[in-house]
């Protein structure tokens, strides 16, 4: 692994960001967390992230908007959508808009890690 | 009386026919009578003509005074008598027996008088001859000179002139002068035989003339009477015929009036009588068609409608039975559908609650995993923080479950309590809040945290509000604004709760049906169509009203009116 992958985590539940940041950094990722969609979008325009993990339903700015912005800024970015409200239509919409995968709350960290790793491999394959 | 309809119809036709027949027969008889009477007029006219014939012959006879004229006269009388005799006894009775009796007597007397007159006329000729003879003798006697001094030839000649004048004119002056002359004879008669003979002859003439005059007078009286009687009979018969005509005219007029007034009345009465049982049946069917299915046709007729009424009642029994069982089924179905509706709205809530639960669960899970992973690296402070996080998230989850249990538990009760409607609305919003977030819907509240008491059932009212809010969320499809306002009206002591959305709206066509049970605009299988009808029945249970205002493409607002407890504003 030449470079640490840059991860963005967006969730209006602060605990999610805090815990994932600690766990993922231990796995060797650079992690930045946001609880507010606006700030996250602002950050996306400034910096380049490899993987964006976002909650779907949030006040004001939702996960789909994050997904669209991230994809707009960097088509190669891998966006993983998390939601506590598993609806077929929502996941379908997310996939249509270019989401890498869809994870339903509550999830095991290991589950998320597998998806992130898959995304990392996908990124490398894309570079080759 | 119990007649069958066709009996009544026959009676209805027969009665007017019989009346018409009676009228016809009466008129026929009447006209016949008139014709008969007209025959009497002809008879009377014939008699009158014959009487005139008699009178004409009478005049001729009186003029000529001879035998042939006497015969003509008698022929006319027998002609008259024959005419009278030829009339039958029956007709005589009808025309007037007394008149005929009088006629017969008159002609008899008349005939006798004529005969007597003829005798008198023959006598008259003889007497005149004698008077002339005696006159001539008197003249001769006076001319002989053997007479008294008083008798001059001139006196005799004058007297003979009076005599001729009298015989010619039969006037009073001649009679008086002749009489006066004769009175002069009185002194000399004892001496003059010729004078006495002449005087006697003249007196005989006087008496014959007197008799003739009396008889002619009687004859004319009887003749006039004859004429009068025949005239009377003729004019009386004519009058009778004329009376008949007047009478008939009046009768016809009366019959016409009766026909015009009684005719329609009889027809109306008969028709009413005939259709009465049908009408009674029709009245009942109309009342039944207006909704009173418990009514039954009266079974007291004894005509054709009897079987109809019996069959009709049997049909109604079946219908009522079917309706009752249908109503029971509907009631059962409605209860089931209401239950389904409740379950559906509960399901909707549960899905929201699941999301609400998943977040704390996820937080607990992640925190626990982190602790498991880093248990050795964590400081006691960090450990305490993590445990605190887990506890807080547990409490959060507990709260969600409690809310749900509250809602589900309260639903079972149907008793009404004093409720603060503002808190009921707020609770409903809290229960739906997560759905709003999930569906990206803004909430605009227009009410103060005040206290407005109503008498009601919390769970039922919450069900209504949640139902309307969920409908609003569905109508807006992932974006829009839900507006909720609570406005008390102290004047009518009511509160108005408005729940509005910026969704697709409802078409005018659907608007009038939305409170009807089973009406839905959702695709088959997605909605029971009972939500709004249930909402309305629940609001009606609270003595309130629910109304809707909607514009297609702009949005829909439901307005609920509920009565406030007296003095709570």
PDB file of C-alpha atoms in Angstrom, chain B residues 33-148:
ATOM      1  CA  UNK B  33    -145.763  10.386 -27.332  1.00  0.00           C
ATOM      2  CA  UNK B  34    -145.160  13.702 -29.080  1.00  0.00           C
ATOM      3  CA  UNK B  35    -145.857  12.052 -32.430  1.00  0.00           C
ATOM      4  CA  UNK B  36    -149.057  10.633 -31.002  1.00  0.00           C
ATOM      5  CA  UNK B  37    -150.108  14.039 -29.735  1.00  0.00           C
ATOM      6  CA  UNK B  38    -149.362  15.507 -33.111  1.00  0.00           C
ATOM      7  CA  UNK B  39    -152.002  13.093 -34.500  1.00  0.00           C
ATOM      8  CA  UNK B  40    -154.490  14.640 -32.047  1.00  0.00           C
ATOM      9  CA  UNK B  41    -153.712  18.074 -33.481  1.00  0.00           C
ATOM     10  CA  UNK B  42    -154.615  16.786 -36.949  1.00  0.00           C
ATOM     11  CA  UNK B  43    -157.890  15.363 -35.640  1.00  0.00           C
ATOM     12  CA  UNK B  44    -158.696  18.672 -33.908  1.00  0.00           C
ATOM     13  CA  UNK B  45    -157.874  20.599 -37.102  1.00  0.00           C
ATOM     14  CA  UNK B  46    -160.186  18.310 -39.079  1.00  0.00           C
ATOM     15  CA  UNK B  47    -163.010  18.917 -36.599  1.00  0.00           C
ATOM     16  CA  UNK B  48    -162.361  22.635 -36.752  1.00  0.00           C
ATOM     17  CA  UNK B  49    -162.575  22.555 -40.577  1.00  0.00           C
ATOM     18  CA  UNK B  50    -165.769  20.586 -40.438  1.00  0.00           C
ATOM     19  CA  UNK B  51    -167.275  23.039 -37.947  1.00  0.00           C
ATOM     20  CA  UNK B  52    -166.407  25.904 -40.297  1.00  0.00           C
ATOM     21  CA  UNK B  53    -168.049  23.981 -43.160  1.00  0.00           C
ATOM     22  CA  UNK B  54    -171.194  23.651 -41.043  1.00  0.00           C
ATOM     23  CA  UNK B  55    -171.179  27.375 -40.341  1.00  0.00           C
ATOM     24  CA  UNK B  56    -170.748  28.220 -44.019  1.00  0.00           C
ATOM     25  CA  UNK B  57    -173.712  26.049 -44.957  1.00  0.00           C
ATOM     26  CA  UNK B  58    -175.673  27.576 -42.084  1.00  0.00           C
ATOM     27  CA  UNK B  59    -175.162  31.044 -43.557  1.00  0.00           C
ATOM     28  CA  UNK B  60    -176.252  29.858 -47.006  1.00  0.00           C
ATOM     29  CA  UNK B  61    -179.333  28.302 -45.535  1.00  0.00           C
ATOM     30  CA  UNK B  62    -180.201  31.397 -43.571  1.00  0.00           C
ATOM     31  CA  UNK B  63    -179.789  33.430 -46.754  1.00  0.00           C
ATOM     32  CA  UNK B  64    -181.683  31.214 -49.164  1.00  0.00           C
ATOM     33  CA  UNK B  65    -184.031  29.550 -46.674  1.00  0.00           C
ATOM     34  CA  UNK B  66    -184.742  26.786 -49.170  1.00  0.00           C
ATOM     35  CA  UNK B  67    -184.868  23.007 -48.966  1.00  0.00           C
ATOM     36  CA  UNK B  68    -181.633  22.279 -50.946  1.00  0.00           C
ATOM     37  CA  UNK B  69    -179.646  24.523 -48.646  1.00  0.00           C
ATOM     38  CA  UNK B  70    -181.240  22.860 -45.709  1.00  0.00           C
ATOM     39  CA  UNK B  71    -179.973  19.552 -47.087  1.00  0.00           C
ATOM     40  CA  UNK B  72    -176.436  20.915 -47.597  1.00  0.00           C
ATOM     41  CA  UNK B  73    -176.536  22.141 -44.061  1.00  0.00           C
ATOM     42  CA  UNK B  74    -177.671  18.779 -42.705  1.00  0.00           C
ATOM     43  CA  UNK B  75    -174.985  17.018 -44.850  1.00  0.00           C
ATOM     44  CA  UNK B  76    -172.311  19.225 -43.292  1.00  0.00           C
ATOM     45  CA  UNK B  77    -173.645  18.411 -39.825  1.00  0.00           C
ATOM     46  CA  UNK B  78    -173.653  14.664 -40.529  1.00  0.00           C
ATOM     47  CA  UNK B  79    -170.127  15.030 -41.972  1.00  0.00           C
ATOM     48  CA  UNK B  80    -169.100  16.646 -38.713  1.00  0.00           C
ATOM     49  CA  UNK B  81    -170.872  13.945 -36.705  1.00  0.00           C
ATOM     50  CA  UNK B  82    -169.215  11.202 -38.784  1.00  0.00           C
ATOM     51  CA  UNK B  83    -165.834  12.758 -38.078  1.00  0.00           C
ATOM     52  CA  UNK B  84    -166.554  12.866 -34.394  1.00  0.00           C
ATOM     53  CA  UNK B  85    -167.836   9.274 -34.411  1.00  0.00           C
ATOM     54  CA  UNK B  86    -164.795   8.046 -36.288  1.00  0.00           C
ATOM     55  CA  UNK B  87    -162.539   9.112 -33.387  1.00  0.00           C
ATOM     56  CA  UNK B  88    -161.811   6.154 -31.140  1.00  0.00           C
ATOM     57  CA  UNK B  89    -163.015   6.090 -27.577  1.00  0.00           C
ATOM     58  CA  UNK B  90    -159.415   6.010 -26.362  1.00  0.00           C
ATOM     59  CA  UNK B  91    -158.490   9.204 -28.211  1.00  0.00           C
ATOM     60  CA  UNK B  92    -161.693  10.847 -27.056  1.00  0.00           C
ATOM     61  CA  UNK B  93    -160.685  10.025 -23.497  1.00  0.00           C
ATOM     62  CA  UNK B  94    -157.240  11.533 -24.033  1.00  0.00           C
ATOM     63  CA  UNK B  95    -158.426  14.678 -25.813  1.00  0.00           C
ATOM     64  CA  UNK B  96    -161.325  15.346 -23.411  1.00  0.00           C
ATOM     65  CA  UNK B  97    -164.523  13.393 -23.010  1.00  0.00           C
ATOM     66  CA  UNK B  98    -166.516  16.445 -21.831  1.00  0.00           C
ATOM     67  CA  UNK B  99    -165.700  18.403 -24.958  1.00  0.00           C
ATOM     68  CA  UNK B 100    -166.946  15.606 -27.171  1.00  0.00           C
ATOM     69  CA  UNK B 101    -170.055  15.189 -25.093  1.00  0.00           C
ATOM     70  CA  UNK B 102    -170.723  18.884 -25.519  1.00  0.00           C
ATOM     71  CA  UNK B 103    -169.996  18.624 -29.250  1.00  0.00           C
ATOM     72  CA  UNK B 104    -172.476  15.786 -29.681  1.00  0.00           C
ATOM     73  CA  UNK B 105    -175.179  17.608 -27.746  1.00  0.00           C
ATOM     74  CA  UNK B 106    -174.542  20.799 -29.724  1.00  0.00           C
ATOM     75  CA  UNK B 107    -174.753  19.144 -33.134  1.00  0.00           C
ATOM     76  CA  UNK B 108    -177.930  17.393 -32.068  1.00  0.00           C
ATOM     77  CA  UNK B 109    -179.491  20.696 -30.951  1.00  0.00           C
ATOM     78  CA  UNK B 110    -178.108  22.396 -34.024  1.00  0.00           C
ATOM     79  CA  UNK B 111    -179.613  19.803 -36.353  1.00  0.00           C
ATOM     80  CA  UNK B 112    -182.995  20.173 -34.560  1.00  0.00           C
ATOM     81  CA  UNK B 113    -182.880  23.932 -34.852  1.00  0.00           C
ATOM     82  CA  UNK B 114    -182.110  23.792 -38.533  1.00  0.00           C
ATOM     83  CA  UNK B 115    -185.056  21.513 -39.068  1.00  0.00           C
ATOM     84  CA  UNK B 116    -187.337  23.791 -37.012  1.00  0.00           C
ATOM     85  CA  UNK B 117    -186.089  26.775 -38.993  1.00  0.00           C
ATOM     86  CA  UNK B 118    -186.931  25.037 -42.246  1.00  0.00           C
ATOM     87  CA  UNK B 119    -190.482  24.503 -40.919  1.00  0.00           C
ATOM     88  CA  UNK B 120    -190.617  28.181 -39.872  1.00  0.00           C
ATOM     89  CA  UNK B 121    -189.409  29.313 -43.293  1.00  0.00           C
ATOM     90  CA  UNK B 122    -192.141  27.276 -44.989  1.00  0.00           C
ATOM     91  CA  UNK B 123    -194.644  28.795 -42.507  1.00  0.00           C
ATOM     92  CA  UNK B 124    -193.217  32.249 -43.285  1.00  0.00           C
ATOM     93  CA  UNK B 125    -193.948  31.842 -47.015  1.00  0.00           C
ATOM     94  CA  UNK B 126    -197.526  30.797 -46.247  1.00  0.00           C
ATOM     95  CA  UNK B 127    -198.050  33.655 -43.799  1.00  0.00           C
ATOM     96  CA  UNK B 128    -196.597  36.212 -46.202  1.00  0.00           C
ATOM     97  CA  UNK B 129    -198.952  34.903 -48.891  1.00  0.00           C
ATOM     98  CA  UNK B 130    -201.894  35.217 -46.458  1.00  0.00           C
ATOM     99  CA  UNK B 131    -200.863  38.755 -45.416  1.00  0.00           C
ATOM    100  CA  UNK B 132    -200.712  39.793 -49.072  1.00  0.00           C
ATOM    101  CA  UNK B 133    -204.073  38.109 -49.752  1.00  0.00           C
ATOM    102  CA  UNK B 134    -205.739  39.776 -46.776  1.00  0.00           C
ATOM    103  CA  UNK B 135    -204.117  43.085 -47.719  1.00  0.00           C
ATOM    104  CA  UNK B 136    -205.469  42.896 -51.202  1.00  0.00           C
ATOM    105  CA  UNK B 137    -208.937  42.017 -49.734  1.00  0.00           C
ATOM    106  CA  UNK B 138    -208.700  45.010 -47.375  1.00  0.00           C
ATOM    107  CA  UNK B 139    -207.841  47.269 -50.295  1.00  0.00           C
ATOM    108  CA  UNK B 140    -210.800  45.960 -52.251  1.00  0.00           C
ATOM    109  CA  UNK B 141    -213.001  46.394 -49.215  1.00  0.00           C
ATOM    110  CA  UNK B 142    -211.900  50.015 -48.695  1.00  0.00           C
ATOM    111  CA  UNK B 143    -212.320  50.747 -52.390  1.00  0.00           C
ATOM    112  CA  UNK B 144    -215.961  49.411 -52.169  1.00  0.00           C
ATOM    113  CA  UNK B 145    -216.751  52.288 -49.835  1.00  0.00           C
ATOM    114  CA  UNK B 146    -218.649  50.197 -47.331  1.00  0.00           C
ATOM    115  CA  UNK B 147    -216.117  50.935 -44.656  1.00  0.00           C
ATOM    116  CA  UNK B 148    -216.033  53.248 -41.753  1.00  0.00           C
TER     117      UNK B 148
END
